[in-house]
Amino acid sequence: MAGSQPSLVHCFRRSFWLVSPTLPDLSLRFIFGITTLDSMPPTILLSCDSISKSFGVKPLFSDLSLSIHEGDHIGLVGPNGSGKSTLLKILAGLEPPDRGARSARRHVRIGYVPQEPAFPDGRSVEGVLAQALRDEGLDPHEQGNRIAKALSVAEFRQADQPVAALSGGWKKRLAIARTLMMEPDVLLMDEPTNHLDIEGILWLESLLNTEPRAFLVISHDRRFLEAVASRMLELNRCHTDGVFEAKGRYSDFLEQRDAALAAQADYQASLANRVRREIDWLRRGPKARTTKAKARIDSAGRLIEELNDVHARRETQAAGIDFTSSGRRSKQLLVAKDLGASLGGRPIVRHLDLLLGPGQRVGILGPNGSGKTTLLKLLAGTLAPDSGTLTRADKLRIVTFEQHRESLDQAATLRRSLAPHGDAVVYQDRSVHIVSWAKRFLFRPEQLDLPVSRLSGGEQARLLIARLMLQPADVLILDEPTNDLDIPTLDVLEDSLLEFPGALVLVTHDRWLLDRVSTMLLALDGEGKAEWFADYAQWEAAQTRRAPDSSRTSKPTTGGPDHTPSQKTKRFTYREQQEWDKMEQAIAKAEGRLAACRAAADDPTIVSDAEALRVRYAELESAQAEVDRLYSRWAELEEKRNQAADSRPA
């Protein structure tokens, strides 16, 4: 049947490269009988040309142009309010630009995953997928295979599970699987890591890294962008064209953007000097009688306008986050011994020992439903443990940040939420007017009389942080403080947490922040086991070693009974083949680094230098973890390669 034949785009996805020995300068690409030359530019699938968009009198962006080519893996970043989500909707064809044009290649299929996906009421997981196929008018004979593949890709165990019973993370997986099931040529995703736990984020990274299709993803998760993007875009009015593009990963983007902004600052300084000279000349009162004088006056006016425009674009703001410490120096702020707790009959922790003192920052890891928030409530004293003891220092001041914004009165105005008792707040023993305090957290004066319910997720997060900063704390307990925050605010939050002299307990799915801020990690498995790790790399290496254990596969945390996971067909992908081919070289390099670190740690000249010993043993531990990770990955690839070979028909 025609409906069951592979599409041309499907054939393209199974392409391979062949270099002809008789044509050294030309690499020929054979795609099921279709031949193209490497010298040809990549095909543009989706583009926008000189588009502009405003809400009211506020322009989001103007004269913006960009293109998405075949194979593009693009990360899009920018401050809150810069128009990222609006741009994605314009590219998806869901919203028109005010000016300019959006164009798509003929017959190109576009998949769009919104930030907050919606599903029909009362449907099961399988029902949602089947409805999506029916809406597209797909051949009924294809539906069964597509649904089975989507369930397998998203690692759902129960096809008949009600969508209403899914956690936020599993709803996001379903939204991604539903979109991928339609086999789009371009995938547009708005904050796909929101609500996903770390295992879910790793699942999505693996999925995108093995997908040949083009995608553009908006994300504030910097480690995620580092893992999946090979081209970065920043939407920000500080750039001359409103957008900055960098080839490479997120770390490459940071370097290239810093260099571009430095060059822009140099140009601004040069322009300012030229404007000063022209203003001095104008003040001398030149008479515009000659053509030359008239031209210079006009040129001076253009220079002044250009400088004003540069100044306006360079005016960037960041939230002023600085948590207030009580100054207590007690070595033992909070001590847990043999702590045990359960929730709904399911163990959260067993026999947990914990000692918190000033300067200690504990990050808590675990899949959704493993009890991270419950553990925070135990430490904060809002829940009592089932067993063990929890001792707090006398008059210990604990300040908490709640993930679900439950402490915010949605009907109250922003003014009353920021300053409940008047038009000023007391911060670090001095009075600050409400307008200045609001401005510190990027709120405009006209927003002060808006109800909290009208604020965006990022604005509500900044409001909570503003309230926390007014409370002197010995211990900060933060549950997902990074949700909805843009990258500039995340950078400020990180710096503030690093400078906070008290103790910190942090739950976040932002691995970049978790790794930078935490001095130790506590990982929960959802079955009562809690393990300590020195850093995120050590935890990640431990997960890699355990990967072959199918009993640790993540599962929906809906409170229902567990089901045996179906075995997925293992295929040895092109990327895995490349990784396999380079594995011996990578291991040899890692072992060389390990030997060098071991020799450095054994250096007798630093025996009496405690700080040098600490640094070198930390480097040794990191090198050993990398060697262990590579050997584990090699064994995993070898097993999968053998299985793939065994599954081939004779």
mmCIF file with all atom_site columns, N, CA, C and O in Angstrom, residues 4-32:
data_model
loop_
_atom_site.group_PDB
_atom_site.id
_atom_site.type_symbol
_atom_site.label_atom_id
_atom_site.label_alt_id
_atom_site.label_comp_id
_atom_site.label_asym_id
_atom_site.label_entity_id
_atom_site.label_seq_id
_atom_site.pdbx_PDB_ins_code
_atom_site.Cartn_x
_atom_site.Cartn_y
_atom_site.Cartn_z
_atom_site.occupancy
_atom_site.B_iso_or_equiv
_atom_site.pdbx_formal_charge
_atom_site.auth_seq_id
_atom_site.auth_comp_id
_atom_site.auth_asym_id
_atom_site.auth_atom_id
_atom_site.pdbx_PDB_model_num
ATOM 1   N N  . SER A 1 4  ? 2.103  2.621  3.367  1.00 0.00 ? 4  SER A N  1
ATOM 2   C CA . SER A 1 4  ? 3.121  1.917  4.141  1.00 0.00 ? 4  SER A CA 1
ATOM 3   C C  . SER A 1 4  ? 4.504  2.053  3.563  1.00 0.00 ? 4  SER A C  1
ATOM 4   O O  . SER A 1 4  ? 5.466  1.524  4.088  1.00 0.00 ? 4  SER A O  1
ATOM 5   N N  . GLN A 1 5  ? 4.643  2.751  2.406  1.00 0.00 ? 5  GLN A N  1
ATOM 6   C CA . GLN A 1 5  ? 5.961  2.920  1.806  1.00 0.00 ? 5  GLN A CA 1
ATOM 7   C C  . GLN A 1 5  ? 6.746  3.977  2.549  1.00 0.00 ? 5  GLN A C  1
ATOM 8   O O  . GLN A 1 5  ? 6.182  4.977  3.003  1.00 0.00 ? 5  GLN A O  1
ATOM 9   N N  . PRO A 1 6  ? 8.072  3.798  2.672  1.00 0.00 ? 6  PRO A N  1
ATOM 10  C CA . PRO A 1 6  ? 8.872  4.826  3.365  1.00 0.00 ? 6  PRO A CA 1
ATOM 11  C C  . PRO A 1 6  ? 8.885  6.115  2.570  1.00 0.00 ? 6  PRO A C  1
ATOM 12  O O  . PRO A 1 6  ? 8.969  6.110  1.350  1.00 0.00 ? 6  PRO A O  1
ATOM 13  N N  . SER A 1 7  ? 8.767  7.228  3.284  1.00 0.00 ? 7  SER A N  1
ATOM 14  C CA . SER A 1 7  ? 8.780  8.533  2.627  1.00 0.00 ? 7  SER A CA 1
ATOM 15  C C  . SER A 1 7  ? 10.197 8.875  2.181  1.00 0.00 ? 7  SER A C  1
ATOM 16  O O  . SER A 1 7  ? 11.179 8.275  2.626  1.00 0.00 ? 7  SER A O  1
ATOM 17  N N  . LEU A 1 8  ? 10.301 9.876  1.307  1.00 0.00 ? 8  LEU A N  1
ATOM 18  C CA . LEU A 1 8  ? 11.616 10.322 0.848  1.00 0.00 ? 8  LEU A CA 1
ATOM 19  C C  . LEU A 1 8  ? 12.452 10.831 2.010  1.00 0.00 ? 8  LEU A C  1
ATOM 20  O O  . LEU A 1 8  ? 13.636 10.550 2.122  1.00 0.00 ? 8  LEU A O  1
ATOM 21  N N  . VAL A 1 9  ? 11.785 11.572 2.931  1.00 0.00 ? 9  VAL A N  1
ATOM 22  C CA . VAL A 1 9  ? 12.511 12.095 4.089  1.00 0.00 ? 9  VAL A CA 1
ATOM 23  C C  . VAL A 1 9  ? 12.986 10.954 4.965  1.00 0.00 ? 9  VAL A C  1
ATOM 24  O O  . VAL A 1 9  ? 14.090 10.984 5.521  1.00 0.00 ? 9  VAL A O  1
ATOM 25  N N  . HIS A 1 10 ? 12.164 9.896  5.066  1.00 0.00 ? 10 HIS A N  1
ATOM 26  C CA . HIS A 1 10 ? 12.580 8.731  5.857  1.00 0.00 ? 10 HIS A CA 1
ATOM 27  C C  . HIS A 1 10 ? 13.835 8.107  5.255  1.00 0.00 ? 10 HIS A C  1
ATOM 28  O O  . HIS A 1 10 ? 14.745 7.674  5.966  1.00 0.00 ? 10 HIS A O  1
ATOM 29  N N  . CYS A 1 11 ? 13.875 8.072  3.917  1.00 0.00 ? 11 CYS A N  1
ATOM 30  C CA . CYS A 1 11 ? 15.079 7.543  3.256  1.00 0.00 ? 11 CYS A CA 1
ATOM 31  C C  . CYS A 1 11 ? 16.288 8.428  3.539  1.00 0.00 ? 11 CYS A C  1
ATOM 32  O O  . CYS A 1 11 ? 17.394 7.942  3.756  1.00 0.00 ? 11 CYS A O  1
ATOM 33  N N  . PHE A 1 12 ? 16.076 9.722  3.541  1.00 0.00 ? 12 PHE A N  1
ATOM 34  C CA . PHE A 1 12 ? 17.171 10.645 3.854  1.00 0.00 ? 12 PHE A CA 1
ATOM 35  C C  . PHE A 1 12 ? 17.739 10.362 5.221  1.00 0.00 ? 12 PHE A C  1
ATOM 36  O O  . PHE A 1 12 ? 18.921 10.463 5.457  1.00 0.00 ? 12 PHE A O  1
ATOM 37  N N  . ARG A 1 13 ? 16.866 10.009 6.179  1.00 0.00 ? 13 ARG A N  1
ATOM 38  C CA . ARG A 1 13 ? 17.343 9.783  7.545  1.00 0.00 ? 13 ARG A CA 1
ATOM 39  C C  . ARG A 1 13 ? 18.226 8.547  7.637  1.00 0.00 ? 13 ARG A C  1
ATOM 40  O O  . ARG A 1 13 ? 18.927 8.352  8.613  1.00 0.00 ? 13 ARG A O  1
ATOM 41  N N  . ARG A 1 14 ? 18.150 7.667  6.642  1.00 0.00 ? 14 ARG A N  1
ATOM 42  C CA . ARG A 1 14 ? 18.970 6.461  6.672  1.00 0.00 ? 14 ARG A CA 1
ATOM 43  C C  . ARG A 1 14 ? 20.183 6.599  5.733  1.00 0.00 ? 14 ARG A C  1
ATOM 44  O O  . ARG A 1 14 ? 20.715 5.627  5.235  1.00 0.00 ? 14 ARG A O  1
ATOM 45  N N  . SER A 1 15 ? 20.607 7.837  5.519  1.00 0.00 ? 15 SER A N  1
ATOM 46  C CA . SER A 1 15 ? 21.704 8.105  4.607  1.00 0.00 ? 15 SER A CA 1
ATOM 47  C C  . SER A 1 15 ? 23.033 7.672  5.191  1.00 0.00 ? 15 SER A C  1
ATOM 48  O O  . SER A 1 15 ? 23.172 7.525  6.392  1.00 0.00 ? 15 SER A O  1
ATOM 49  N N  . PHE A 1 16 ? 24.036 7.457  4.298  1.00 0.00 ? 16 PHE A N  1
ATOM 50  C CA . PHE A 1 16 ? 25.390 7.170  4.745  1.00 0.00 ? 16 PHE A CA 1
ATOM 51  C C  . PHE A 1 16 ? 26.356 7.840  3.789  1.00 0.00 ? 16 PHE A C  1
ATOM 52  O O  . PHE A 1 16 ? 25.971 8.290  2.707  1.00 0.00 ? 16 PHE A O  1
ATOM 53  N N  . TRP A 1 17 ? 27.599 7.910  4.231  1.00 0.00 ? 17 TRP A N  1
ATOM 54  C CA . TRP A 1 17 ? 28.614 8.616  3.447  1.00 0.00 ? 17 TRP A CA 1
ATOM 55  C C  . TRP A 1 17 ? 29.568 7.589  2.827  1.00 0.00 ? 17 TRP A C  1
ATOM 56  O O  . TRP A 1 17 ? 29.925 6.605  3.438  1.00 0.00 ? 17 TRP A O  1
ATOM 57  N N  . LEU A 1 18 ? 29.972 7.889  1.589  1.00 0.00 ? 18 LEU A N  1
ATOM 58  C CA . LEU A 1 18 ? 30.930 7.038  0.913  1.00 0.00 ? 18 LEU A CA 1
ATOM 59  C C  . LEU A 1 18 ? 31.937 7.923  0.198  1.00 0.00 ? 18 LEU A C  1
ATOM 60  O O  . LEU A 1 18 ? 31.554 8.769  -0.602 1.00 0.00 ? 18 LEU A O  1
ATOM 61  N N  . VAL A 1 19 ? 33.225 7.758  0.494  1.00 0.00 ? 19 VAL A N  1
ATOM 62  C CA . VAL A 1 19 ? 34.270 8.555  -0.148 1.00 0.00 ? 19 VAL A CA 1
ATOM 63  C C  . VAL A 1 19 ? 34.876 7.726  -1.269 1.00 0.00 ? 19 VAL A C  1
ATOM 64  O O  . VAL A 1 19 ? 35.353 6.613  -1.048 1.00 0.00 ? 19 VAL A O  1
ATOM 65  N N  . SER A 1 20 ? 34.813 8.234  -2.498 1.00 0.00 ? 20 SER A N  1
ATOM 66  C CA . SER A 1 20 ? 35.329 7.499  -3.645 1.00 0.00 ? 20 SER A CA 1
ATOM 67  C C  . SER A 1 20 ? 36.834 7.669  -3.746 1.00 0.00 ? 20 SER A C  1
ATOM 68  O O  . SER A 1 20 ? 37.333 8.779  -3.742 1.00 0.00 ? 20 SER A O  1
ATOM 69  N N  . PRO A 1 21 ? 37.613 6.576  -3.851 1.00 0.00 ? 21 PRO A N  1
ATOM 70  C CA . PRO A 1 21 ? 39.066 6.703  -3.955 1.00 0.00 ? 21 PRO A CA 1
ATOM 71  C C  . PRO A 1 21 ? 39.500 7.342  -5.263 1.00 0.00 ? 21 PRO A C  1
ATOM 72  O O  . PRO A 1 21 ? 40.597 7.846  -5.389 1.00 0.00 ? 21 PRO A O  1
ATOM 73  N N  . THR A 1 22 ? 38.602 7.327  -6.272 1.00 0.00 ? 22 THR A N  1
ATOM 74  C CA . THR A 1 22 ? 38.969 7.908  -7.567 1.00 0.00 ? 22 THR A CA 1
ATOM 75  C C  . THR A 1 22 ? 38.634 9.382  -7.647 1.00 0.00 ? 22 THR A C  1
ATOM 76  O O  . THR A 1 22 ? 39.009 10.048 -8.590 1.00 0.00 ? 22 THR A O  1
ATOM 77  N N  . LEU A 1 23 ? 37.906 9.886  -6.638 1.00 0.00 ? 23 LEU A N  1
ATOM 78  C CA . LEU A 1 23 ? 37.560 11.309 -6.614 1.00 0.00 ? 23 LEU A CA 1
ATOM 79  C C  . LEU A 1 23 ? 37.985 11.899 -5.282 1.00 0.00 ? 23 LEU A C  1
ATOM 80  O O  . LEU A 1 23 ? 37.174 12.073 -4.384 1.00 0.00 ? 23 LEU A O  1
ATOM 81  N N  . PRO A 1 24 ? 39.284 12.186 -5.115 1.00 0.00 ? 24 PRO A N  1
ATOM 82  C CA . PRO A 1 24 ? 39.776 12.629 -3.807 1.00 0.00 ? 24 PRO A CA 1
ATOM 83  C C  . PRO A 1 24 ? 39.199 13.958 -3.357 1.00 0.00 ? 24 PRO A C  1
ATOM 84  O O  . PRO A 1 24 ? 39.155 14.239 -2.185 1.00 0.00 ? 24 PRO A O  1
ATOM 85  N N  . ASP A 1 25 ? 38.759 14.818 -4.281 1.00 0.00 ? 25 ASP A N  1
ATOM 86  C CA . ASP A 1 25 ? 38.286 16.133 -3.884 1.00 0.00 ? 25 ASP A CA 1
ATOM 87  C C  . ASP A 1 25 ? 36.777 16.189 -3.702 1.00 0.00 ? 25 ASP A C  1
ATOM 88  O O  . ASP A 1 25 ? 36.239 17.213 -3.303 1.00 0.00 ? 25 ASP A O  1
ATOM 89  N N  . LEU A 1 26 ? 36.083 15.117 -4.028 1.00 0.00 ? 26 LEU A N  1
ATOM 90  C CA . LEU A 1 26 ? 34.625 15.132 -3.926 1.00 0.00 ? 26 LEU A CA 1
ATOM 91  C C  . LEU A 1 26 ? 34.167 13.984 -3.046 1.00 0.00 ? 26 LEU A C  1
ATOM 92  O O  . LEU A 1 26 ? 34.552 12.849 -3.247 1.00 0.00 ? 26 LEU A O  1
ATOM 93  N N  . SER A 1 27 ? 33.362 14.311 -2.053 1.00 0.00 ? 27 SER A N  1
ATOM 94  C CA . SER A 1 27 ? 32.761 13.274 -1.215 1.00 0.00 ? 27 SER A CA 1
ATOM 95  C C  . SER A 1 27 ? 31.334 13.066 -1.688 1.00 0.00 ? 27 SER A C  1
ATOM 96  O O  . SER A 1 27 ? 30.537 13.996 -1.698 1.00 0.00 ? 27 SER A O  1
ATOM 97  N N  . LEU A 1 28 ? 31.026 11.859 -2.173 1.00 0.00 ? 28 LEU A N  1
ATOM 98  C CA . LEU A 1 28 ? 29.704 11.598 -2.735 1.00 0.00 ? 28 LEU A CA 1
ATOM 99  C C  . LEU A 1 28 ? 28.802 11.003 -1.675 1.00 0.00 ? 28 LEU A C  1
ATOM 100 O O  . LEU A 1 28 ? 29.204 10.120 -0.922 1.00 0.00 ? 28 LEU A O  1
ATOM 101 N N  . ARG A 1 29 ? 27.615 11.503 -1.627 1.00 0.00 ? 29 ARG A N  1
ATOM 102 C CA . ARG A 1 29 ? 26.629 11.038 -0.647 1.00 0.00 ? 29 ARG A CA 1
ATOM 103 C C  . ARG A 1 29 ? 25.583 10.221 -1.387 1.00 0.00 ? 29 ARG A C  1
ATOM 104 O O  . ARG A 1 29 ? 24.907 10.729 -2.273 1.00 0.00 ? 29 ARG A O  1
ATOM 105 N N  . PHE A 1 30 ? 25.497 8.938  -1.032 1.00 0.00 ? 30 PHE A N  1
ATOM 106 C CA . PHE A 1 30 ? 24.541 8.054  -1.683 1.00 0.00 ? 30 PHE A CA 1
ATOM 107 C C  . PHE A 1 30 ? 23.380 7.812  -0.739 1.00 0.00 ? 30 PHE A C  1
ATOM 108 O O  . PHE A 1 30 ? 23.557 7.297  0.345  1.00 0.00 ? 30 PHE A O  1
ATOM 109 N N  . ILE A 1 31 ? 22.198 8.184  -1.167 1.00 0.00 ? 31 ILE A N  1
ATOM 110 C CA . ILE A 1 31 ? 21.030 8.035  -0.313 1.00 0.00 ? 31 ILE A CA 1
ATOM 111 C C  . ILE A 1 31 ? 19.968 7.277  -1.103 1.00 0.00 ? 31 ILE A C  1
ATOM 112 O O  . ILE A 1 31 ? 19.138 7.848  -1.805 1.00 0.00 ? 31 ILE A O  1
ATOM 113 N N  . PHE A 1 32 ? 20.074 5.950  -1.010 1.00 0.00 ? 32 PHE A N  1
ATOM 114 C CA . PHE A 1 32 ? 19.130 5.095  -1.720 1.00 0.00 ? 32 PHE A CA 1
ATOM 115 C C  . PHE A 1 32 ? 18.998 5.534  -3.178 1.00 0.00 ? 32 PHE A C  1
ATOM 116 O O  . PHE A 1 32 ? 17.899 5.734  -3.703 1.00 0.00 ? 32 PHE A O  1
#
